[in-house]
Amino acid sequence: MESEQTLSIIKPDGVRRNLIGAILKRFEENGLILTAMKMTSLSKSQAEGFYAVHRERPFFASLTDYMSSGPIVVSVLDGYNAISKNRELMGATNPQDAAEGTIRKDFAESLEANTVHGSDAPETAREEIGFFFPGWELIGSKRS
Ligand code: IDP
Ligand code: MG
């Protein structure tokens, strides 16, 4: 089975409410392997770059203000079907629609402050990992 990589972000609301450990535990308990990780923060213009795909959306200004409002924890998760596995653990974008037991159902504050980000496809995962991590910070297959 070929493993896949995805990018996870614990958003400012998650870090602010001391949820880093609780969220990382869910990844580990569900077989996703952390192969890069750091706490950092985004400037407004970095947040605009990261979410450029949403620049025409009405929530873009507010979303990028929020994403640059405090520290975030960024990780690379490795595993079989890691992209969809992570999306499954996260739950639906709107926490009101998220399934029981998902991160967003259990922790999200609102549709915007929904605690976690996860890449949605292999190409975006590659781009998003490259946005945050230079190659030498990626542990990859050396981890296990
Ligand atoms: P995703 O994070 O589940 O992939 P996207 O549609 O890619 O969802 O949206 C990116 C982020 O933008 C969401 O996680 C959420 O923080 C925010 N967002 C999405 N839709 C809305 C909205 O209608 N109002 C406010 N914020 C939104
Ligand atoms: Mg998305």
Tab-separated table of C-alpha atoms and ligand atoms in Angstrom:
chain	number	residue	atom	x	y	z
A	1	MET	CA	0.000	0.000	0.000
A	2	GLU	CA	1.391	3.333	-1.025
A	3	SER	CA	1.304	5.987	1.632
A	4	GLU	CA	0.155	9.516	0.930
A	5	GLN	CA	0.854	12.838	2.615
A	6	THR	CA	-1.481	15.612	3.637
A	7	LEU	CA	-1.182	18.956	5.379
A	8	SER	CA	-3.013	19.604	8.637
A	9	ILE	CA	-3.373	22.933	10.407
A	10	ILE	CA	-4.653	23.404	13.928
A	11	LYS	CA	-6.184	26.839	13.417
A	12	PRO	CA	-5.893	29.758	15.863
A	13	ASP	CA	-9.071	28.840	17.779
A	14	GLY	CA	-7.695	25.338	18.449
A	15	VAL	CA	-4.326	26.569	19.695
A	16	ARG	CA	-5.985	29.325	21.766
A	17	ARG	CA	-8.196	26.770	23.552
A	18	ASN	CA	-5.325	24.346	24.338
A	19	LEU	CA	-6.563	21.664	21.957
A	20	ILE	CA	-3.238	20.802	20.288
A	21	GLY	CA	-2.723	17.564	22.208
A	22	ALA	CA	-6.337	16.421	21.889
A	23	ILE	CA	-6.267	16.897	18.115
A	24	LEU	CA	-2.847	15.330	17.493
A	25	LYS	CA	-3.952	12.356	19.609
A	26	ARG	CA	-6.791	11.688	17.168
A	27	PHE	CA	-4.364	11.573	14.253
A	28	GLU	CA	-2.048	9.200	16.096
A	29	GLU	CA	-4.862	6.973	17.353
A	30	ASN	CA	-6.168	6.628	13.806
A	31	GLY	CA	-2.908	5.542	12.246
A	32	LEU	CA	-1.754	8.823	10.718
A	33	ILE	CA	1.983	9.339	11.199
A	34	LEU	CA	3.324	12.823	11.916
A	35	THR	CA	6.335	13.401	9.657
A	36	ALA	CA	6.791	17.174	10.064
A	37	MET	CA	5.392	19.640	12.568
A	38	LYS	CA	5.774	23.192	13.802
A	39	MET	CA	4.012	25.999	15.618
A	40	THR	CA	4.038	29.207	13.635
A	41	SER	CA	1.724	32.035	12.604
A	42	LEU	CA	0.589	33.598	9.354
A	43	SER	CA	0.687	37.272	8.455
A	44	LYS	CA	-2.424	38.619	6.734
A	45	SER	CA	-0.705	38.416	3.343
A	46	GLN	CA	0.559	34.881	3.991
A	47	ALA	CA	-3.005	33.834	4.918
A	48	GLU	CA	-4.228	35.437	1.684
A	49	GLY	CA	-1.635	33.421	-0.221
A	50	PHE	CA	-2.514	30.164	1.475
A	51	TYR	CA	-6.260	30.624	0.841
A	52	ALA	CA	-5.866	32.240	-2.612
A	53	VAL	CA	-8.324	29.730	-4.094
A	54	HIS	CA	-11.054	31.423	-2.010
A	55	ARG	CA	-10.141	35.032	-2.892
A	56	GLU	CA	-13.445	35.752	-4.642
A	57	ARG	CA	-15.550	34.360	-1.804
A	58	PRO	CA	-17.448	36.758	0.479
A	59	PHE	CA	-15.773	35.293	3.570
A	60	PHE	CA	-12.180	35.758	2.275
A	61	ALA	CA	-11.352	38.947	4.230
A	62	SER	CA	-12.744	37.618	7.459
A	63	LEU	CA	-11.157	34.166	6.994
A	64	THR	CA	-7.696	35.612	6.376
A	65	ASP	CA	-8.051	38.008	9.365
A	66	TYR	CA	-8.957	35.026	11.504
A	67	MET	CA	-6.188	32.758	10.173
A	68	SER	CA	-3.622	35.466	10.952
A	69	SER	CA	-5.051	36.155	14.434
A	70	GLY	CA	-2.746	33.854	16.412
A	71	PRO	CA	-0.445	30.856	16.439
A	72	ILE	CA	-1.216	27.732	14.424
A	73	VAL	CA	0.240	24.216	14.484
A	74	VAL	CA	1.088	22.838	11.055
A	75	SER	CA	1.764	19.139	10.479
A	76	VAL	CA	2.385	16.710	7.665
A	77	LEU	CA	0.412	13.493	8.147
A	78	ASP	CA	1.515	10.334	6.365
A	79	GLY	CA	-0.495	7.191	5.800
A	80	TYR	CA	-2.590	5.119	3.446
A	81	ASN	CA	-5.332	7.421	2.108
A	82	ALA	CA	-4.084	10.126	4.488
A	83	ILE	CA	-5.938	12.924	2.660
A	84	SER	CA	-9.398	11.395	2.952
A	85	LYS	CA	-8.651	9.837	6.332
A	86	ASN	CA	-7.792	13.275	7.723
A	87	ARG	CA	-10.894	14.839	6.128
A	88	GLU	CA	-12.981	12.094	7.720
A	89	LEU	CA	-11.474	12.748	11.160
A	90	MET	CA	-12.018	16.518	10.692
A	91	GLY	CA	-15.706	16.322	9.740
A	92	ALA	CA	-17.718	18.672	7.535
A	93	THR	CA	-16.639	22.293	7.046
A	94	ASN	CA	-19.688	23.552	8.930
A	95	PRO	CA	-19.560	22.028	12.419
A	96	GLN	CA	-23.351	21.916	12.456
A	97	ASP	CA	-23.153	19.355	9.643
A	98	ALA	CA	-20.177	17.439	11.054
A	99	ALA	CA	-20.645	13.811	12.097
A	100	GLU	CA	-20.497	12.723	15.731
A	101	GLY	CA	-16.988	12.077	16.970
A	102	THR	CA	-15.264	14.299	14.416
A	103	ILE	CA	-12.852	17.060	15.418
A	104	ARG	CA	-15.100	19.824	14.110
A	105	LYS	CA	-18.211	18.386	15.747
A	106	ASP	CA	-16.441	18.125	19.085
A	107	PHE	CA	-14.366	21.301	19.059
A	108	ALA	CA	-15.260	23.872	16.363
A	109	GLU	CA	-16.508	27.280	17.492
A	110	SER	CA	-18.165	28.306	14.217
A	111	LEU	CA	-18.156	27.757	10.449
A	112	GLU	CA	-15.133	30.060	10.187
A	113	ALA	CA	-13.329	29.081	13.416
A	114	ASN	CA	-13.644	25.392	12.691
A	115	THR	CA	-10.414	24.331	14.433
A	116	VAL	CA	-8.636	22.392	11.686
A	117	HIS	CA	-7.602	22.567	8.058
A	118	GLY	CA	-6.823	19.548	5.871
A	119	SER	CA	-5.727	19.339	2.237
A	120	ASP	CA	-8.451	18.153	-0.139
A	121	ALA	CA	-6.501	16.410	-2.960
A	122	PRO	CA	-2.983	15.174	-3.808
A	123	GLU	CA	-2.055	18.282	-5.812
A	124	THR	CA	-3.230	20.723	-3.128
A	125	ALA	CA	-1.518	18.604	-0.472
A	126	ARG	CA	1.804	18.929	-2.332
A	127	GLU	CA	1.336	22.687	-2.734
A	128	GLU	CA	0.291	23.220	0.882
A	129	ILE	CA	3.152	21.121	2.291
A	130	GLY	CA	5.563	23.153	0.149
A	131	PHE	CA	3.984	26.392	1.409
A	132	PHE	CA	4.997	25.593	4.998
A	133	PHE	CA	7.932	23.183	4.865
A	134	PRO	CA	11.237	23.211	2.982
A	135	GLY	CA	12.135	19.700	1.840
A	136	TRP	CA	14.781	19.213	4.502
A	137	GLU	CA	12.154	19.567	7.272
A	138	LEU	CA	10.192	16.598	5.914
A	139	ILE	CA	11.044	13.368	7.664
A	140	GLY	CA	9.148	11.218	5.142
A	141	SER	CA	9.986	7.527	5.205
A	142	LYS	CA	12.748	8.062	7.777
A	143	ARG	CA	10.082	8.309	10.491
A	144	SER	CA	9.086	4.672	10.752
B	1	IDP	P1	-12.566	23.058	4.271
B	1	IDP	O1	-11.690	23.746	5.302
B	1	IDP	O2	-13.503	22.067	4.885
B	1	IDP	O3	-11.764	22.480	3.135
B	1	IDP	P2	-13.302	25.227	2.460
B	1	IDP	O4	-14.574	25.292	1.678
B	1	IDP	O5	-12.043	24.947	1.713
B	1	IDP	O6	-13.522	24.184	3.655
B	1	IDP	O7	-13.174	26.619	3.217
B	1	IDP	C1	-11.961	27.001	3.826
B	1	IDP	C2	-12.268	27.595	5.171
B	1	IDP	O8	-12.983	28.830	5.004
B	1	IDP	C3	-13.187	26.754	6.072
B	1	IDP	O9	-12.497	25.735	6.765
B	1	IDP	C4	-13.732	27.813	7.013
B	1	IDP	O10	-12.760	28.183	8.006
B	1	IDP	C5	-13.911	28.994	6.069
B	1	IDP	N1	-15.251	29.061	5.472
B	1	IDP	C6	-15.767	28.259	4.507
B	1	IDP	N2	-17.021	28.624	4.180
B	1	IDP	C7	-17.297	29.702	4.966
B	1	IDP	C8	-18.454	30.559	5.099
B	1	IDP	O11	-19.476	30.402	4.415
B	1	IDP	N3	-18.368	31.558	6.037
B	1	IDP	C9	-17.235	31.774	6.789
B	1	IDP	N4	-16.139	31.014	6.679
B	1	IDP	C10	-16.170	29.982	5.794
B	2	MG	MG	-10.600	23.437	1.696
